[in-house]
Short mmCIF file of C-alpha atoms in Angstrom, two decimals:
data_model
loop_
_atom_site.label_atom_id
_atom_site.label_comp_id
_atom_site.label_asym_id
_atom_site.label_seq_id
_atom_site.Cartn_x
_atom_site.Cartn_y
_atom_site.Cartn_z
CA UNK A 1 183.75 135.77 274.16
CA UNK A 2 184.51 135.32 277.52
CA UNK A 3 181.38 133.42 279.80
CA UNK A 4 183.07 135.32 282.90
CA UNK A 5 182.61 138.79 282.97
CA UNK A 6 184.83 141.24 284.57
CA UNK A 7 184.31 145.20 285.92
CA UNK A 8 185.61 147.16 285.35
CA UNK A 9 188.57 146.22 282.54
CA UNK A 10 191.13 148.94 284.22
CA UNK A 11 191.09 150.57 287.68
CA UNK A 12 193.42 153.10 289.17
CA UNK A 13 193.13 154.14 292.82
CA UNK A 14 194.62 155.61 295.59
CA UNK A 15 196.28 154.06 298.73
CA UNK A 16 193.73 155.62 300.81
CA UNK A 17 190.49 154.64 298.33
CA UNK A 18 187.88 152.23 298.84
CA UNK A 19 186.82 149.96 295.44
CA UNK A 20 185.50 147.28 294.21
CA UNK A 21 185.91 144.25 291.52
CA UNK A 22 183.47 142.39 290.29
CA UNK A 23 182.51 139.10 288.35
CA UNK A 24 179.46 137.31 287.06
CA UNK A 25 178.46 134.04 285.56
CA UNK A 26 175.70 132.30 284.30
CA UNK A 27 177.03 129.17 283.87
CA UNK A 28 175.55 127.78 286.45
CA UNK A 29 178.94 127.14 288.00
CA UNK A 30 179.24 126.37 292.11
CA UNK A 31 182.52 127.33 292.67
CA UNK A 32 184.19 130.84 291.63
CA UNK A 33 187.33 131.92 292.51
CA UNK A 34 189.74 135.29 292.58
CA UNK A 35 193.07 134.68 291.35
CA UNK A 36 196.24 137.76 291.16
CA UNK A 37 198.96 137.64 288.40
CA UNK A 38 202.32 140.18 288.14
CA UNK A 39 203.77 140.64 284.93
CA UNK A 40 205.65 137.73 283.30
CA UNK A 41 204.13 135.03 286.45
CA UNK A 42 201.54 132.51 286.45
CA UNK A 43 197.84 133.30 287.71
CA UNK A 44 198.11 132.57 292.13
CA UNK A 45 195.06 131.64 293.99
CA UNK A 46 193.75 134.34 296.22
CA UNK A 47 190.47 133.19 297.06
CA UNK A 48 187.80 129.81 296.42
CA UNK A 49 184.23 129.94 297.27
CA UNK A 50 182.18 126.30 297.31
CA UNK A 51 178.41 126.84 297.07
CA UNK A 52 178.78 130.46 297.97
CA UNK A 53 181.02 129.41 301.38
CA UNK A 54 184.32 130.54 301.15
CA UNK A 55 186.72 127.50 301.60
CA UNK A 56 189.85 129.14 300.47
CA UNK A 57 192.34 132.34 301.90
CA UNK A 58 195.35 131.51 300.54
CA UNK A 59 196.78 134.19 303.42
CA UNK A 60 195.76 136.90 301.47
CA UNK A 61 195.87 140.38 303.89
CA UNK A 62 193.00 142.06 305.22
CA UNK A 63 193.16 144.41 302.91
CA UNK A 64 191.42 142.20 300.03
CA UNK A 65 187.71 141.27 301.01
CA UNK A 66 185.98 138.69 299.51
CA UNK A 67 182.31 138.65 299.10
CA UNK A 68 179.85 136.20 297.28
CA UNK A 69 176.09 137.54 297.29
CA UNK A 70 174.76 134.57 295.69
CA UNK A 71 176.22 131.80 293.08
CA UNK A 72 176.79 133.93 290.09
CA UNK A 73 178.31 137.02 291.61
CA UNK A 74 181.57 137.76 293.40
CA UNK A 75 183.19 140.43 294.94
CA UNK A 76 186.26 141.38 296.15
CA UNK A 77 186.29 144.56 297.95
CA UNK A 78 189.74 146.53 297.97
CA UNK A 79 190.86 148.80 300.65
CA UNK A 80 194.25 150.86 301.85
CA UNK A 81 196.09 148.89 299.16
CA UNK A 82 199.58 149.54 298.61
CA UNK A 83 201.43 150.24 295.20
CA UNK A 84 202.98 146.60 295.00
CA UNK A 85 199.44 145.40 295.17
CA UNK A 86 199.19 146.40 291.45
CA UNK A 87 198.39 143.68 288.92
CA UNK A 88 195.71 141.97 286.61
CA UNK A 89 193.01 140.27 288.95
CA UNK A 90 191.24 137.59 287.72
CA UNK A 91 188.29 136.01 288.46
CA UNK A 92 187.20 132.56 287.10
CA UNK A 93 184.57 129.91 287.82
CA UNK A 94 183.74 125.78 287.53
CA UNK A 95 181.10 123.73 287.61
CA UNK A 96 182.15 121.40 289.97
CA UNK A 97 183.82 122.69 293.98
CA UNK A 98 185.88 119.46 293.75
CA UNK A 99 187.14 119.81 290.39
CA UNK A 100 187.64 116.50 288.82
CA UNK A 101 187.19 117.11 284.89
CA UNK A 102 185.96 120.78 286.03
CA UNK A 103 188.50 123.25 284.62
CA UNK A 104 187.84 126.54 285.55
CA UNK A 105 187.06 129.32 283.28
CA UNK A 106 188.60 132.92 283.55
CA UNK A 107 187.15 136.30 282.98
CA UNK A 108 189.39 139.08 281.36
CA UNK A 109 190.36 140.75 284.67
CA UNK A 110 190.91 143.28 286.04
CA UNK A 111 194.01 145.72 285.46
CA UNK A 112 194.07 147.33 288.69
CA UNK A 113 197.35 150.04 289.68
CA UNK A 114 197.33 151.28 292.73
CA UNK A 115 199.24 155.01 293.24
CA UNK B 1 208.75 126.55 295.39
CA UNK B 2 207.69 125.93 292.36
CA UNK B 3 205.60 122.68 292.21
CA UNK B 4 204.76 123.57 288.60
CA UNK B 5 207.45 124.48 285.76
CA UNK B 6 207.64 125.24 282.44
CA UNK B 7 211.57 125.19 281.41
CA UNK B 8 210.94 127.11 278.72
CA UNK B 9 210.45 130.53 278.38
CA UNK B 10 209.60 130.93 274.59
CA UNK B 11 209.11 128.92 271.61
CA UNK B 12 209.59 129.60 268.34
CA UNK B 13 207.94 127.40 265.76
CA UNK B 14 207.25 127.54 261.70
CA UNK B 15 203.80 127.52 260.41
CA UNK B 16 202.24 124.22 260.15
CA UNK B 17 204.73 122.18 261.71
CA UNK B 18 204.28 120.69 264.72
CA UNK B 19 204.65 122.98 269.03
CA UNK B 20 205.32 120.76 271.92
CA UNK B 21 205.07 122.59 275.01
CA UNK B 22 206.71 121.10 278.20
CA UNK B 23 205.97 121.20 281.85
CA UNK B 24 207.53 119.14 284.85
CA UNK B 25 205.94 118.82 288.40
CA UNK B 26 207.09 117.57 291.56
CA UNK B 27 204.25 116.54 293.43
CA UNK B 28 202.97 113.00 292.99
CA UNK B 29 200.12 113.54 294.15
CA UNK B 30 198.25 116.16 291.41
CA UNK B 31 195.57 114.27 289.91
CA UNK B 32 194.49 116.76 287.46
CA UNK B 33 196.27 118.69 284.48
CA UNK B 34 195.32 121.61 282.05
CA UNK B 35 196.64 123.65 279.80
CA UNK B 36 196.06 127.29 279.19
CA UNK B 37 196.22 130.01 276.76
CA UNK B 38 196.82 133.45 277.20
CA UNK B 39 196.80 136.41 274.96
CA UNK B 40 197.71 139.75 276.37
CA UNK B 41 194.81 141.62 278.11
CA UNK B 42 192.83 138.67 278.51
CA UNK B 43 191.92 135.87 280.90
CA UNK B 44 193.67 132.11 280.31
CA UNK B 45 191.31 130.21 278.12
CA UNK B 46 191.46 126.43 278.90
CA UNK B 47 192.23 124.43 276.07
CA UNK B 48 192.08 120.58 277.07
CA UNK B 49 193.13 118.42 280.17
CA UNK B 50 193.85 115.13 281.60
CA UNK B 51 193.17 112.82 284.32
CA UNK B 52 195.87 110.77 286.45
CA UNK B 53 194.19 108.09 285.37
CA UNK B 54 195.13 108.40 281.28
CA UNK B 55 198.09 109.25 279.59
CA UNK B 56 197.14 110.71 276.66
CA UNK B 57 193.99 113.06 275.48
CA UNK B 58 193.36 114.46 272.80
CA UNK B 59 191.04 117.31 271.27
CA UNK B 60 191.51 118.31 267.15
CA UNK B 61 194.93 120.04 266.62
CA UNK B 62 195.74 119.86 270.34
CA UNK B 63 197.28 116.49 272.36
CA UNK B 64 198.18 116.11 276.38
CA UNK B 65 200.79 113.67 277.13
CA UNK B 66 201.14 112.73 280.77
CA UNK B 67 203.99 110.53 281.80
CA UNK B 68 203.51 109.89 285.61
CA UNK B 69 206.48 108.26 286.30
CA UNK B 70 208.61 110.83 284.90
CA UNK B 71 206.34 113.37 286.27
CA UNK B 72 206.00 115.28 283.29
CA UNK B 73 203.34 116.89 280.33
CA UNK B 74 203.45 118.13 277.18
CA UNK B 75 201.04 119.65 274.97
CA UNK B 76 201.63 119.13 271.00
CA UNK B 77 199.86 121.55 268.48
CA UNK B 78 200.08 119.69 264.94
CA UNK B 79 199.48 121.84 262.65
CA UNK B 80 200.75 124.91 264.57
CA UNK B 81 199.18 128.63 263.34
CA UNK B 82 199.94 131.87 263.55
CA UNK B 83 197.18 132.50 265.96
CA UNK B 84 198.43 129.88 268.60
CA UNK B 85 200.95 132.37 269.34
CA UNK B 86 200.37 133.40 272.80
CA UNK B 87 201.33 132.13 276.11
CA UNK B 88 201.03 128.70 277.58
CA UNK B 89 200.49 127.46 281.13
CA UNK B 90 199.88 124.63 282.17
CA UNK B 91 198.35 123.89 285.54
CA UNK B 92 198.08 120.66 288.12
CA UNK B 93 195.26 120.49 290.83
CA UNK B 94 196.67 120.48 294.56
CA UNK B 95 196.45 117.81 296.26
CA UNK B 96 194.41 117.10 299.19
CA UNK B 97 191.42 116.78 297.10
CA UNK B 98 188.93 118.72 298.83
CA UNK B 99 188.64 121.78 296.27
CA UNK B 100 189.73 122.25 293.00
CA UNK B 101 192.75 124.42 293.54
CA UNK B 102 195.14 124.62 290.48
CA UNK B 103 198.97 125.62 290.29
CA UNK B 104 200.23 127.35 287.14
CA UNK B 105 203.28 126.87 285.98
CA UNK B 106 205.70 130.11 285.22
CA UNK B 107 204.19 130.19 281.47
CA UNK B 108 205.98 129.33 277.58
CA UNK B 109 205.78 131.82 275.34
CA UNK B 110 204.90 130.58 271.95
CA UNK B 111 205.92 132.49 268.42
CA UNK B 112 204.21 130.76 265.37
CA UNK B 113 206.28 131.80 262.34
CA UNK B 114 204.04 132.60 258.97
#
């Protein structure tokens, strides 16, 4: 069982929708992150949050909104996506914001399609 | 540009014999590998890392080489099972230190053979 938890498991939505992920921990963990992976490609980093500051857009559009209401939670808020936007989204935490000997642990994502 | 690779895209290995997974890198300045498993519909699960610093951990039926110089990893499974059959990434943390951002590598596909 995964210590990251994911909602919801699938999502389908419409260009013009508004939605949201989610993910919790109770690890204890200070650093969470929101990574996107395409079929048949390796996991790349959307988003880092340190101590519930975000440190890290990896040039991610406007579209994708990040949100951290406190150290277990995290957002990321979804808006006017477009079809190519489609994949799994995954959401994963560590205990340490610097990361030496602090892998992080994933969540099952979300399968989001956008239509 | 792929700082991260995995040469191979699948692996096909027979039941208790021993999986050694590959990955190069270019940057010498990652200071931090892992390896990760997937199975389909679910997250990566880490399964065991290593510092710069060493050049070899290990953790029961799983070992991490890490040859600096050549700028390469491997992970060996001894004895391999049929459930280690999923896919395998392996992933450096960026440099610049300041956060712990990992690249994944493109991902090995691993077929354990009853």
């Amino acid at each position: 069982d995964t210590e990251v938890t994911q909602t919801p498991k699938h999502l389908v939505m419409g260009m013009t929708n508004k939605k949201s992920l989610k993910c919790e921990q109770h690890m204890g963990h200070r650093a969470m992150y929101w990574y996107k992976q395409k079929a048949k490609k390796p996991p790349e980093l959307m988003f880092v949050y340190s101590y519930e500051k975000l440190s890290i857009n990896e040039s991610v559009p406007s579209r994708f909104s990040p949100e951290c209401p406190n150290s277990s939670l995290l957002n990321l808020h979804l808006h006017a996506l477009q079809p190519e936007d489609s994949a799994l989204y995954l959401c994963a935490s560590s205990q340490d914001p610097l990361g030496y000997n602090s892998p992080l642990h994933f969540g099952n994502g979300t399968r989001l399609t956008v239509t | 540009d792929q700082q991260v690779k995995q040469n191979s895209p699948s692996l096909s290995v027979q039941e208790g014999r021993i999986s050694i997974l590959n990955c190069d890198y270019t940057n010498s300045m990652f200071d931090y590998f892992l390896w990760y498993k997937k199975y389909p519909a679910e997250g990566p699960t880490f399964l065991i890392s290593i510092s710069s610093i060493k050049d070899k951990n290990e953790d029961g039926r799983f070992t991490v080489f890490l040859n600096k110089s050549a700028k390469h990893l491997s992970l060996h499974i001894v004895p391999s099972q049929p459930g280690d059959s999923a896919v395998y990434f392996c992933a450096a943390r960026g440099y610049g230190g300041a956060t712990n951002k990992l690249i994944f590598g493109t991902g090995t596909l691993l077929a354990v053979q009853p």
